mmCIF file of C-alpha atoms and ligand atoms in Angstrom:
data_model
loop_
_atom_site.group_PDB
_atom_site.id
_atom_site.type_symbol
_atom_site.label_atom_id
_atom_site.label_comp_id
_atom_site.label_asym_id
_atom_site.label_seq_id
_atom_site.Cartn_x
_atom_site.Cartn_y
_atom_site.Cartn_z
ATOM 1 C CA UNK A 193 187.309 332.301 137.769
ATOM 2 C CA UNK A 194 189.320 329.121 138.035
ATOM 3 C CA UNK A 195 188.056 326.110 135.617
ATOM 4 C CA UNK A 196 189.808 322.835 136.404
ATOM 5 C CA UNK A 197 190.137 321.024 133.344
ATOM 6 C CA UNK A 198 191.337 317.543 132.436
ATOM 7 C CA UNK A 199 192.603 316.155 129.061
ATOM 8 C CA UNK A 200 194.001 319.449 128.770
ATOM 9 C CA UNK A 201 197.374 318.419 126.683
ATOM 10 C CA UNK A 202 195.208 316.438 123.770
ATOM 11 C CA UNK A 203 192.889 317.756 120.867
ATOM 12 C CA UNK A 204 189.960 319.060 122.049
ATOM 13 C CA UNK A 205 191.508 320.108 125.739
ATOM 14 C CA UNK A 206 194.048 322.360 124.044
ATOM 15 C CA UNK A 207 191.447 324.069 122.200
ATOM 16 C CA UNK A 208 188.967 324.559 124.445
ATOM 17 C CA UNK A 209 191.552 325.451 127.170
ATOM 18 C CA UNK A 210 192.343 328.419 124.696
ATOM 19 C CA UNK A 211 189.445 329.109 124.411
ATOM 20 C CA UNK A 212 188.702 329.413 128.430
ATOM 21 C CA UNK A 213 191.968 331.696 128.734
ATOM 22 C CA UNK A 214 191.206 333.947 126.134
ATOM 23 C CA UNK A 215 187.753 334.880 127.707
ATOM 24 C CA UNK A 216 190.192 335.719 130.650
ATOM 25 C CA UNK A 217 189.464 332.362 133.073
ATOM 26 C CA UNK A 218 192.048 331.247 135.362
ATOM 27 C CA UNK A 219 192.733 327.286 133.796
ATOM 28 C CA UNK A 220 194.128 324.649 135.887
ATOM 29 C CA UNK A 221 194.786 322.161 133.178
ATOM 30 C CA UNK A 222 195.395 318.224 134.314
ATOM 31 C CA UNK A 223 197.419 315.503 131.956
ATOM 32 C CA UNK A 224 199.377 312.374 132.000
ATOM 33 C CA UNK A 225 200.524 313.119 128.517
ATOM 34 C CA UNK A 226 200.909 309.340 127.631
ATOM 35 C CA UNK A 227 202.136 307.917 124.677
ATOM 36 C CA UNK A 228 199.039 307.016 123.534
ATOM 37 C CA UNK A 229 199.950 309.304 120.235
ATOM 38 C CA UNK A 230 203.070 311.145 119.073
ATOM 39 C CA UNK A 231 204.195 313.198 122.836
ATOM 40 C CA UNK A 232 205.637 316.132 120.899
ATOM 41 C CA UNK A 233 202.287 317.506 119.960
ATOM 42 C CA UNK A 234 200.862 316.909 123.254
ATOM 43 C CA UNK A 235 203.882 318.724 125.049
ATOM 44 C CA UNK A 236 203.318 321.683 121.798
ATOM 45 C CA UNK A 237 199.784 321.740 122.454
ATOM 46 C CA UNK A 238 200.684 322.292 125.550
ATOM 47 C CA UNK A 239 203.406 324.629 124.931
ATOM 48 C CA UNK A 240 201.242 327.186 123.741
ATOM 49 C CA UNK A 241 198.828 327.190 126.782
ATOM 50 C CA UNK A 242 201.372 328.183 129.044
ATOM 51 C CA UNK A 243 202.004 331.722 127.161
ATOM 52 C CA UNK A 244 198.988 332.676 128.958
ATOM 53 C CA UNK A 245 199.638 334.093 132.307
ATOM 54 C CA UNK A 246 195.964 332.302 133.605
ATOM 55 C CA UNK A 247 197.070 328.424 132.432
ATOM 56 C CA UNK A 248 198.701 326.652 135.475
ATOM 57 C CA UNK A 249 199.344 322.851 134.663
ATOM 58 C CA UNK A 250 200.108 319.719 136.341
ATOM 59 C CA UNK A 251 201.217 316.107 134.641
ATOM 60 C CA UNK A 252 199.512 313.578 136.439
ATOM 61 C CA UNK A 253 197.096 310.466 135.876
ATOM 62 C CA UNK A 254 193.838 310.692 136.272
ATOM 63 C CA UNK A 255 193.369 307.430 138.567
ATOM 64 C CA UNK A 256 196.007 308.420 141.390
ATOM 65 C CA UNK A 257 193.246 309.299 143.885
ATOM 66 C CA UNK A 258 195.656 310.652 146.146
ATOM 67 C CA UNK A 259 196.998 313.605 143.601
ATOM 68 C CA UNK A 260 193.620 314.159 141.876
ATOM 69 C CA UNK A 261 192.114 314.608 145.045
ATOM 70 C CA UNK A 262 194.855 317.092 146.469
ATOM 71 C CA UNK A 263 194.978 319.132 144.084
ATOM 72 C CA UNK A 264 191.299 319.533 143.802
ATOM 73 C CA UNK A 265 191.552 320.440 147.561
ATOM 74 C CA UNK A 266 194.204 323.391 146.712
ATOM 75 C CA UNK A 267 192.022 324.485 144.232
ATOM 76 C CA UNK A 268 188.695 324.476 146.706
ATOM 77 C CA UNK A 269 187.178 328.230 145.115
ATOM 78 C CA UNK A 270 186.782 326.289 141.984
ATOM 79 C CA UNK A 271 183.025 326.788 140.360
ATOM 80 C CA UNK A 272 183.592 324.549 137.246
ATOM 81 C CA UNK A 273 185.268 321.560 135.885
ATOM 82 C CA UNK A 274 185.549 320.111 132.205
ATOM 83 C CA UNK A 275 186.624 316.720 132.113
ATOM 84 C CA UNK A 276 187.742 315.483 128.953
ATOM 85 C CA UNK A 277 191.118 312.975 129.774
ATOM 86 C CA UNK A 278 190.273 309.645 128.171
ATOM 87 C CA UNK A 279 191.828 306.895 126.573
ATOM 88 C CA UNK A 280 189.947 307.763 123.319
ATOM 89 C CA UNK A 281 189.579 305.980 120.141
ATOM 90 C CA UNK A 282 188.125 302.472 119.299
ATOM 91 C CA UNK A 283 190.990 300.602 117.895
ATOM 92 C CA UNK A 284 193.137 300.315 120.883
ATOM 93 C CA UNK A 285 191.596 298.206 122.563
ATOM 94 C CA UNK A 286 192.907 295.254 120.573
ATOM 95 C CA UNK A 287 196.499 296.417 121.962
ATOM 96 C CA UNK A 288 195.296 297.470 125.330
ATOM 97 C CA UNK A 289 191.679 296.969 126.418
ATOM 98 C CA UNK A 290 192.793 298.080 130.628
ATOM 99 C CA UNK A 291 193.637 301.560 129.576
ATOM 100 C CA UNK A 292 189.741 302.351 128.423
ATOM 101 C CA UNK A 293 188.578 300.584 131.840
ATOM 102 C CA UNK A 294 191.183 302.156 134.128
ATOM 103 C CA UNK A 295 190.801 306.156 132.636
ATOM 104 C CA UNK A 296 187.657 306.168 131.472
ATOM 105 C CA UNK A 297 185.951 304.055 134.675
ATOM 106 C CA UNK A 298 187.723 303.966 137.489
ATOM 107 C CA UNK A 299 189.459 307.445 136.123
ATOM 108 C CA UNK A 300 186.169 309.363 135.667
ATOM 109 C CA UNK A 301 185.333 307.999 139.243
ATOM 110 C CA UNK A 302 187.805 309.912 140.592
ATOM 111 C CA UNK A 303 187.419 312.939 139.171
ATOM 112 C CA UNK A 304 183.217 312.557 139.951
ATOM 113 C CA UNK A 305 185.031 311.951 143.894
ATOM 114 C CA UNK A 306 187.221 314.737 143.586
ATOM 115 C CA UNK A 307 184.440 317.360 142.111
ATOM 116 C CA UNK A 308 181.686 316.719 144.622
ATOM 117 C CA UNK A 309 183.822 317.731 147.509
ATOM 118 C CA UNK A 310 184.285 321.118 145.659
ATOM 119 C CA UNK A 311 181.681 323.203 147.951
ATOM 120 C CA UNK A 312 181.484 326.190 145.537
ATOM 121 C CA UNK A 313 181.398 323.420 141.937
ATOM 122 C CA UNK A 314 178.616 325.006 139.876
ATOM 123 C CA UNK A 315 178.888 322.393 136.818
ATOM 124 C CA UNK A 316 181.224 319.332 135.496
ATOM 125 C CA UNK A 317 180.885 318.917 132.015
ATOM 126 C CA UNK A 318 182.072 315.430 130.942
ATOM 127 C CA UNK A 319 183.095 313.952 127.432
ATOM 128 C CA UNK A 320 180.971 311.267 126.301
ATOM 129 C CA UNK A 321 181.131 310.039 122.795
ATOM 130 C CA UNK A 322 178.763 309.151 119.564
ATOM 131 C CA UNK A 323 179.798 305.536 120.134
ATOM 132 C CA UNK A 324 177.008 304.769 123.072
ATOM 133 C CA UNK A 325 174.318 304.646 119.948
ATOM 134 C CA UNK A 326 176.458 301.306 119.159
ATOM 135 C CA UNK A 327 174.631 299.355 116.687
ATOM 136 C CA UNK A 328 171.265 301.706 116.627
ATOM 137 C CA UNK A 329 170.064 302.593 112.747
ATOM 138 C CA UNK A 330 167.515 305.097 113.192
ATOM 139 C CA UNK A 331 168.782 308.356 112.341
ATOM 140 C CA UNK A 332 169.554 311.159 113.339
ATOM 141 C CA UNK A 333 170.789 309.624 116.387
ATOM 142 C CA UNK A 334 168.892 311.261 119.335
ATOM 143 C CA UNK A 335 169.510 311.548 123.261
ATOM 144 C CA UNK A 336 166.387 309.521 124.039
ATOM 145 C CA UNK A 337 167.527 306.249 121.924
ATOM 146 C CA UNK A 338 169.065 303.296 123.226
ATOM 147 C CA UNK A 339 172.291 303.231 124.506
ATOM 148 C CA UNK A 340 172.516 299.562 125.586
ATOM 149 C CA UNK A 341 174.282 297.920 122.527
ATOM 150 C CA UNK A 342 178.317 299.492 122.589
ATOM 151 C CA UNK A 343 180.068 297.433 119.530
ATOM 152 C CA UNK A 344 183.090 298.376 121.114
ATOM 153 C CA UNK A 345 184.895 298.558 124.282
ATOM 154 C CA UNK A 346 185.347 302.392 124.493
ATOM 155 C CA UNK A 347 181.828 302.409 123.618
ATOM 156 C CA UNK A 348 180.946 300.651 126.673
ATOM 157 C CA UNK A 349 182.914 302.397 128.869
ATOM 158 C CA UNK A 350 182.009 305.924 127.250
ATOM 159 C CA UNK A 351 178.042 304.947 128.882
ATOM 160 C CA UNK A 352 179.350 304.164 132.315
ATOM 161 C CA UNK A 353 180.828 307.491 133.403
ATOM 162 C CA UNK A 354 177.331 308.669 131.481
ATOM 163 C CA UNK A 355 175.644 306.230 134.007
ATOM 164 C CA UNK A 356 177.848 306.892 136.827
ATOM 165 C CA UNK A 357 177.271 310.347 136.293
ATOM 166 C CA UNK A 358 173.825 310.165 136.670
ATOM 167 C CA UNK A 359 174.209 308.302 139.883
ATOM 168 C CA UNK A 360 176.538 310.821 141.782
ATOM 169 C CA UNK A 361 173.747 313.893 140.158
ATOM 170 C CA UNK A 362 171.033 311.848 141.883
ATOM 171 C CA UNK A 363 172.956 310.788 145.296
ATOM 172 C CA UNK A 364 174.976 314.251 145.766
ATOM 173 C CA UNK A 365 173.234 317.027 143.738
ATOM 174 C CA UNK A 366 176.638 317.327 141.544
ATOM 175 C CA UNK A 367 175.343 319.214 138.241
ATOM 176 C CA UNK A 368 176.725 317.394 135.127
ATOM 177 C CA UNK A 369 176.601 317.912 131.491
ATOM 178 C CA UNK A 370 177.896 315.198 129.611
ATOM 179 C CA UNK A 371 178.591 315.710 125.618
ATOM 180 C CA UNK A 372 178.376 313.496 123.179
ATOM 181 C CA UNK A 373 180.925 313.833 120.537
ATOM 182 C CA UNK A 374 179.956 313.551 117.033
ATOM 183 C CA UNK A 375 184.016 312.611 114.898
ATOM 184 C CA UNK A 376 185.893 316.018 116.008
ATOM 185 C CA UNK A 377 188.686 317.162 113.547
ATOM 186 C CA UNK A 378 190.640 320.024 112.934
ATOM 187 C CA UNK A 379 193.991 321.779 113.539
ATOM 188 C CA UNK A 380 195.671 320.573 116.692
ATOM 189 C CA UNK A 381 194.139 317.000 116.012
ATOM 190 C CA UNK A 382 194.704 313.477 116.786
ATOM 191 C CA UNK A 383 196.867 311.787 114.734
ATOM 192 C CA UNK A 384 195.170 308.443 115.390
ATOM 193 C CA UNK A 385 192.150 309.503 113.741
ATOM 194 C CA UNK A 386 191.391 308.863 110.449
ATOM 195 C CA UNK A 387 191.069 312.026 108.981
ATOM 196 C CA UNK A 388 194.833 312.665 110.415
ATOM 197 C CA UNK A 389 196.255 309.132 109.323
ATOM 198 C CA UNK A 390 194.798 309.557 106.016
ATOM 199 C CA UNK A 391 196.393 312.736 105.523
ATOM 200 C CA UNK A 392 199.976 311.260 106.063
ATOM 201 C CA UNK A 393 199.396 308.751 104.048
ATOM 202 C CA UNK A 394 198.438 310.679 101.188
ATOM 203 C CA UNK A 395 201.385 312.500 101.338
ATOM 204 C CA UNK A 396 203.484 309.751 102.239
ATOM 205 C CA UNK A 397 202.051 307.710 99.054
ATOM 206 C CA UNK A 398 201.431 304.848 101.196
ATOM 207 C CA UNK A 399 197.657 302.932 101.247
ATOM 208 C CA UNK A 400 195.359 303.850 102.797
ATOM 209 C CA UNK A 401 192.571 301.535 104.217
ATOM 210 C CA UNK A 402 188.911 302.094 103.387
ATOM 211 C CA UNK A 403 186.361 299.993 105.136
ATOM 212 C CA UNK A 404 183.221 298.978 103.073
ATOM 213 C CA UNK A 405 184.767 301.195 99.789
ATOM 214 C CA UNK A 406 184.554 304.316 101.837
ATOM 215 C CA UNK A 407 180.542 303.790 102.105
ATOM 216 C CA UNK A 408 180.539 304.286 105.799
ATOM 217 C CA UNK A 409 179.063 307.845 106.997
ATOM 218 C CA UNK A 410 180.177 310.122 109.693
ATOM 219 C CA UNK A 411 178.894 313.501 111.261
ATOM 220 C CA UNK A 412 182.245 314.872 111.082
ATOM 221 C CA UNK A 413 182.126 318.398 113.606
ATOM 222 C CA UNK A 414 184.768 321.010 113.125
ATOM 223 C CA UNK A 415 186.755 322.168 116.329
ATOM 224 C CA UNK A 416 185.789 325.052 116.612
ATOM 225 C CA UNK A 417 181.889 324.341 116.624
ATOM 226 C CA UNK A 418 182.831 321.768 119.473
ATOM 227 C CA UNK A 419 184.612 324.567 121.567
ATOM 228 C CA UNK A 420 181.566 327.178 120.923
ATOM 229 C CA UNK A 421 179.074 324.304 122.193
ATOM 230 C CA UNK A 422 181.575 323.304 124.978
ATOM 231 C CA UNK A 423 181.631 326.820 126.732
ATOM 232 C CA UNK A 424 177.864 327.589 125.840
ATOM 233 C CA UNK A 425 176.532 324.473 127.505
ATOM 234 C CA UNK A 426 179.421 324.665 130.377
ATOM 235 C CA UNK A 427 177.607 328.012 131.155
ATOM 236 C CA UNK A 428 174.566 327.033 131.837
ATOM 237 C CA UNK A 429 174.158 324.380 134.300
ATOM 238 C CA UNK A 430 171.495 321.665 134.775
ATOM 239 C CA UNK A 431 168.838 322.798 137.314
ATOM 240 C CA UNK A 432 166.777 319.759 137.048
ATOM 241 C CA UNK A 433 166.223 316.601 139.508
ATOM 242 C CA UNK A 434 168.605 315.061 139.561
ATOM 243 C CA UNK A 435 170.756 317.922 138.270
ATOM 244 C CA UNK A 436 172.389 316.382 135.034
ATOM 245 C CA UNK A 437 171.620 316.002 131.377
ATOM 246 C CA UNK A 438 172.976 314.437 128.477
ATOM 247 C CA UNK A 439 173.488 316.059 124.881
ATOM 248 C CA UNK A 440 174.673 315.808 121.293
ATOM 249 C CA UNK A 441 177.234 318.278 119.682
ATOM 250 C CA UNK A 442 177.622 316.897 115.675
ATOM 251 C CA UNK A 443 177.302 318.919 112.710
ATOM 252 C CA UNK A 444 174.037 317.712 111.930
ATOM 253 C CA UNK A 445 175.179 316.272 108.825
ATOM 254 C CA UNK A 446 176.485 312.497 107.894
ATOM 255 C CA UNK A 447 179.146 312.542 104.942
ATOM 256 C CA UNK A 448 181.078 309.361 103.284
ATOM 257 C CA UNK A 449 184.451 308.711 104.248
ATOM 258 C CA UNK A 450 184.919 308.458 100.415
ATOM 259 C CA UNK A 451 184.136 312.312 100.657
ATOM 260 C CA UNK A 452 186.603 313.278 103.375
ATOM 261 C CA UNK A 453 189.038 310.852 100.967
ATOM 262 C CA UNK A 454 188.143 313.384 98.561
ATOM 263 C CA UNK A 455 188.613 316.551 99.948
ATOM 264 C CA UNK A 456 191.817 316.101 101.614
ATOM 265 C CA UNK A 457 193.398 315.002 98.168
ATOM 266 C CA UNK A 458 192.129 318.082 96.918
ATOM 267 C CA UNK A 459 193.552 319.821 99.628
ATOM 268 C CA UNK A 460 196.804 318.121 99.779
ATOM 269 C CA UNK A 461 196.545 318.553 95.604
ATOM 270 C CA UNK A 462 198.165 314.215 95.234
ATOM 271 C CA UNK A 463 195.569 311.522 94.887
ATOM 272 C CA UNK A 464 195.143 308.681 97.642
ATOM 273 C CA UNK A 465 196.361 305.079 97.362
ATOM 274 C CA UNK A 466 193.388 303.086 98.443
ATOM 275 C CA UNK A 467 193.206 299.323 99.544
ATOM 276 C CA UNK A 468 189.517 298.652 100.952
ATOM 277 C CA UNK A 469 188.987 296.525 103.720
ATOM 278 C CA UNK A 470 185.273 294.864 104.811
ATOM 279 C CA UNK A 471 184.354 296.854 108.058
ATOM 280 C CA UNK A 472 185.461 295.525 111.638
ATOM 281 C CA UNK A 473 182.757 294.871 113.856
ATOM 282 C CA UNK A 474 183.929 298.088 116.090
ATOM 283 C CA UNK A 475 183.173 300.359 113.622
ATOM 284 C CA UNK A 476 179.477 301.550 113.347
ATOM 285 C CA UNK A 477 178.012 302.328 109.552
ATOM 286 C CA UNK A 478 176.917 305.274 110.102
ATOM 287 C CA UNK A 479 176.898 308.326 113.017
ATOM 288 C CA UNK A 480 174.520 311.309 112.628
ATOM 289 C CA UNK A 481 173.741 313.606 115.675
ATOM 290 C CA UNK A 482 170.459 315.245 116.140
ATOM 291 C CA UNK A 483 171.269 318.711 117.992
ATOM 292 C CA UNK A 484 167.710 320.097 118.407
ATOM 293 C CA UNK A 485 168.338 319.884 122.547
ATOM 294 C CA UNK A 486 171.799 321.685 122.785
ATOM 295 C CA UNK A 487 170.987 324.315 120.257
ATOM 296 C CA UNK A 488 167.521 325.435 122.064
ATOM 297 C CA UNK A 489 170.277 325.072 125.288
ATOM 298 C CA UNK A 490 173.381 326.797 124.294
ATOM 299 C CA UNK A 491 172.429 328.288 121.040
ATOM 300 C CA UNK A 492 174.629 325.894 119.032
ATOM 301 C CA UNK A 493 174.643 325.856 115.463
ATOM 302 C CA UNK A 494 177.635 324.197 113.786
ATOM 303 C CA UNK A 495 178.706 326.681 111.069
ATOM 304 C CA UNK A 496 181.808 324.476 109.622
ATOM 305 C CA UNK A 497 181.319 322.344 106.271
ATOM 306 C CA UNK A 498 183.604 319.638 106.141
ATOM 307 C CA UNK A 499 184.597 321.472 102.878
ATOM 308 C CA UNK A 500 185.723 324.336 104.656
ATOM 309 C CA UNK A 501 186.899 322.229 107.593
ATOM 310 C CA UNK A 502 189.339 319.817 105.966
ATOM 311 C CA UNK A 503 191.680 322.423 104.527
ATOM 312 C CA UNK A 504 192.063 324.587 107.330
ATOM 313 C CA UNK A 505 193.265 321.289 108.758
ATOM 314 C CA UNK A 506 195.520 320.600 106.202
ATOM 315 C CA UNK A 507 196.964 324.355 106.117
ATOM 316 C CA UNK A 508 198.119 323.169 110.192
ATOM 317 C CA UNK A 509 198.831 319.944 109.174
ATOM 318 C CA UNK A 510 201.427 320.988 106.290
ATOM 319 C CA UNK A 511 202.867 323.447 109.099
ATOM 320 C CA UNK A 512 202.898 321.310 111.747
ATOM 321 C CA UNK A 513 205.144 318.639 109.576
ATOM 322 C CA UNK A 514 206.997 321.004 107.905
ATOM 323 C CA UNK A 515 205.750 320.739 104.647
ATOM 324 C CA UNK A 516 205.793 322.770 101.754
HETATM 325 N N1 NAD B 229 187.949 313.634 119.093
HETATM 326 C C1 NAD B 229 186.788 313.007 118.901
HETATM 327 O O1 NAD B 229 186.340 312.823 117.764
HETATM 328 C C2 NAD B 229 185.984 312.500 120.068
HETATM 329 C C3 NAD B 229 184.766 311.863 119.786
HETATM 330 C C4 NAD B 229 184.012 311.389 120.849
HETATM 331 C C5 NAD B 229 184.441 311.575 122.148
HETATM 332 N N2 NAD B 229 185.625 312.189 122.396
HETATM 333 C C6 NAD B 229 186.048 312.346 123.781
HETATM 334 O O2 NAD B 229 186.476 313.682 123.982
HETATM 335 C C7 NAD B 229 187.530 313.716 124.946
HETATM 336 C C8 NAD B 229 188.748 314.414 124.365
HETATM 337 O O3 NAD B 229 189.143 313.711 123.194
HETATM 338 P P1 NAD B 229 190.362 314.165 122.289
HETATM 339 O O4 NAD B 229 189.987 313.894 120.888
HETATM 340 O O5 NAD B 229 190.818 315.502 122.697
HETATM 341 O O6 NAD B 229 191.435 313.051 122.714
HETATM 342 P P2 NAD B 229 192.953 313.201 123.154
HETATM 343 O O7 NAD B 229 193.471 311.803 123.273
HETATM 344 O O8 NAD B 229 193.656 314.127 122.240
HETATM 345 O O9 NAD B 229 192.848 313.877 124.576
HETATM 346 C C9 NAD B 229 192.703 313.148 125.768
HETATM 347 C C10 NAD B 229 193.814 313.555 126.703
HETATM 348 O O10 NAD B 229 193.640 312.841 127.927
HETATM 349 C C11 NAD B 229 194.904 312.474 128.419
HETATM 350 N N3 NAD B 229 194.765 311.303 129.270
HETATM 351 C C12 NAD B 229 194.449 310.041 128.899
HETATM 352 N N4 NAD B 229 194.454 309.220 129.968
HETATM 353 C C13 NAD B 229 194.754 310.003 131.043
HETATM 354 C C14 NAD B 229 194.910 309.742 132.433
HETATM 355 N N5 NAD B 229 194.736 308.514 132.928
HETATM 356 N N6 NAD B 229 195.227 310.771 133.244
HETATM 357 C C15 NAD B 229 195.413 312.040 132.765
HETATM 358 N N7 NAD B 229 195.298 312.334 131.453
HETATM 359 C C16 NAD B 229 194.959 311.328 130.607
HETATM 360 C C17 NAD B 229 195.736 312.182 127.179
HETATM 361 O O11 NAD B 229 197.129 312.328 127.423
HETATM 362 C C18 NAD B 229 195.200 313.206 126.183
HETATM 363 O O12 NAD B 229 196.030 314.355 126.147
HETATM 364 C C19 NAD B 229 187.783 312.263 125.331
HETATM 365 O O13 NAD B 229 187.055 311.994 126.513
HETATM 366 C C20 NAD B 229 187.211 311.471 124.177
HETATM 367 O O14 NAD B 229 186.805 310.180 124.579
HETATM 368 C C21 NAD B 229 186.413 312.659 121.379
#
């Protein structure tokens, strides 16, 4: 069966992409491949998708109505679509703050346009993001909570596709899942992350900046955990009114930066340089998903400690750069 699926040349796309062909779907993968981050990994990603005979793929930009919406026509017998283009991360918006409204709004309009004129579409699955909590404290965070305070820009527009979502479920019946994304790392990652950046520096010997002396807490949620909840949730679409439904996928567990600091000098065996930094008002203190709803969904039950999680990254990492 064909699975049309956006985002498919960055970090989680790739691997959940892989993860589609290998259980022998047909995937019709969609990307701009800007330079948001280093190209080269996008177009390797990339690279290794199109050994499989199934993986079709076509460079183009999410907001050109025109080409999303042709190629969704050619590809009419569709039943499923996982939308995961964005212009992530929180920091960019002091360099570009159009890119977050343009792909993530007026992008994830389009593709919510394109997918309810796809007669046979059983489910879209959608990336949202951890952010919406925003400036909530009560943990774990939980889908019922407030989602009205982003305290950044992504943030903000992360909750409208959830909202405009909801509102093409309600008007046109179009079954949604949207995920929210608890810090995903692993092989394959972003290099604008901080896991990733941290890792070159360590082995570059230059500083690296800790906000709030490392203190701050994430649920950091290995790749492959992401991929398993991914395809279990994709399978089993909303049959409520209106047909849609929002859900964490974390580990279930909130560590310190300080410890990720930690492990991936252990891993890289050199210590870090550290210069901390107070914390900038986009960054939250703390994430930590509740996952109570998607496990009694899909089954999921994140199985990766960070401990075991940060050096299969760095075993990539060291190939991926050519290190010894
Ligand atoms: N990685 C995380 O920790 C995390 C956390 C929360 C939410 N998310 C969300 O998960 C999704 C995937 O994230 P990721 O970490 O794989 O990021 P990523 O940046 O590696 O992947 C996103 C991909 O979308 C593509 N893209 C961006 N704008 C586009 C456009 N206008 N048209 C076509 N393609 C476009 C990019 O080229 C990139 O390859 C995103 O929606 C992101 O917001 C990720």
């Amino acid at each position: 069966m064909t699975v049309l699926l956006t985002g498919a040349a960055g970090f989680i796309g790739h691997h959940v992409a892989r993860a589609l062909l290998a259980r022998g779907e047909r995937v019709v993968g969609i990307d701009d491949c800007n330079p948001y981050y280093d190209v080269r990994l996008k177009e390797a990603r990339l690279g290794l998708l199109a050994r499989a005979p199934g993986f079709v793929f076509h460079r183009l930009d999410i907001t050109d109505r025109e080409a999303v919406l042709s190629l969704f026509e050619a590809e009419r017998a569709a039943r499923t679509v996982v939308h995961l283009a964005a212009q992530a991360g929180v920091r960019y918006a002091l360099v570009d703050p159009y890119s977050y409204a343009e792909t993530n709004v007026a992008g994830h309009l389009v593709i919510l346009e394109a997918a309810r004129r796809l007669k046979e579409l059983r489910h879209l699955v959608y990336a949202s993001s951890s952010s919406v909590y925003g400036a909530n404290t009560e943990l774990p965070f939980a889908e019922g909570d407030r989602v009205d305070r982003p305290v950044s820009l992504y943030a903000a527009t992360k909750r409208a596709g959830e909202l405009m979502s909801y509102a093409y479920a309600h008007q046109f019946g179009l079954p949604q899942t949207g995920l929210r994304f608890f810090t995903v790392y692993g092989p394959w990652g972003r290099p604008d992350m901080a896991y990733y950046s941290f890792a070159r520096a360590i082995v570059e010997r230059t500083p690296i900046t800790l906000y709030d002396e490392g203190r701050l807490r994430r649920d950091f949620t290995y790749i492959d955990d992401i991929v398993a909840g991914v395809l279990g949730c994709l399978d089993r679409p909303p049959d409520g009114v209106p047909p849609q439904r929002v859900l964490n996928i974390g580990n279930h567990r909130s560590e310190e930066v300080a410890t990720l600091v930690e492990l991936l000098e252990e891993a890289l065996g050199r210590r870090a340089v550290i210069r901390c930094a107070p914390r900038p008002a986009s960054e939250v203190v703390e994430t930590f998903a509740a996952v109570d709803a998607i496990g009694k969904l899909a089954g999921f039950r994140p199985a990766t400690p960070l401990a075991e999680g940060i050096p299969r990254f760095v075993a990539w990492f060291r190939r991926w750069h050519g290190l010894a």
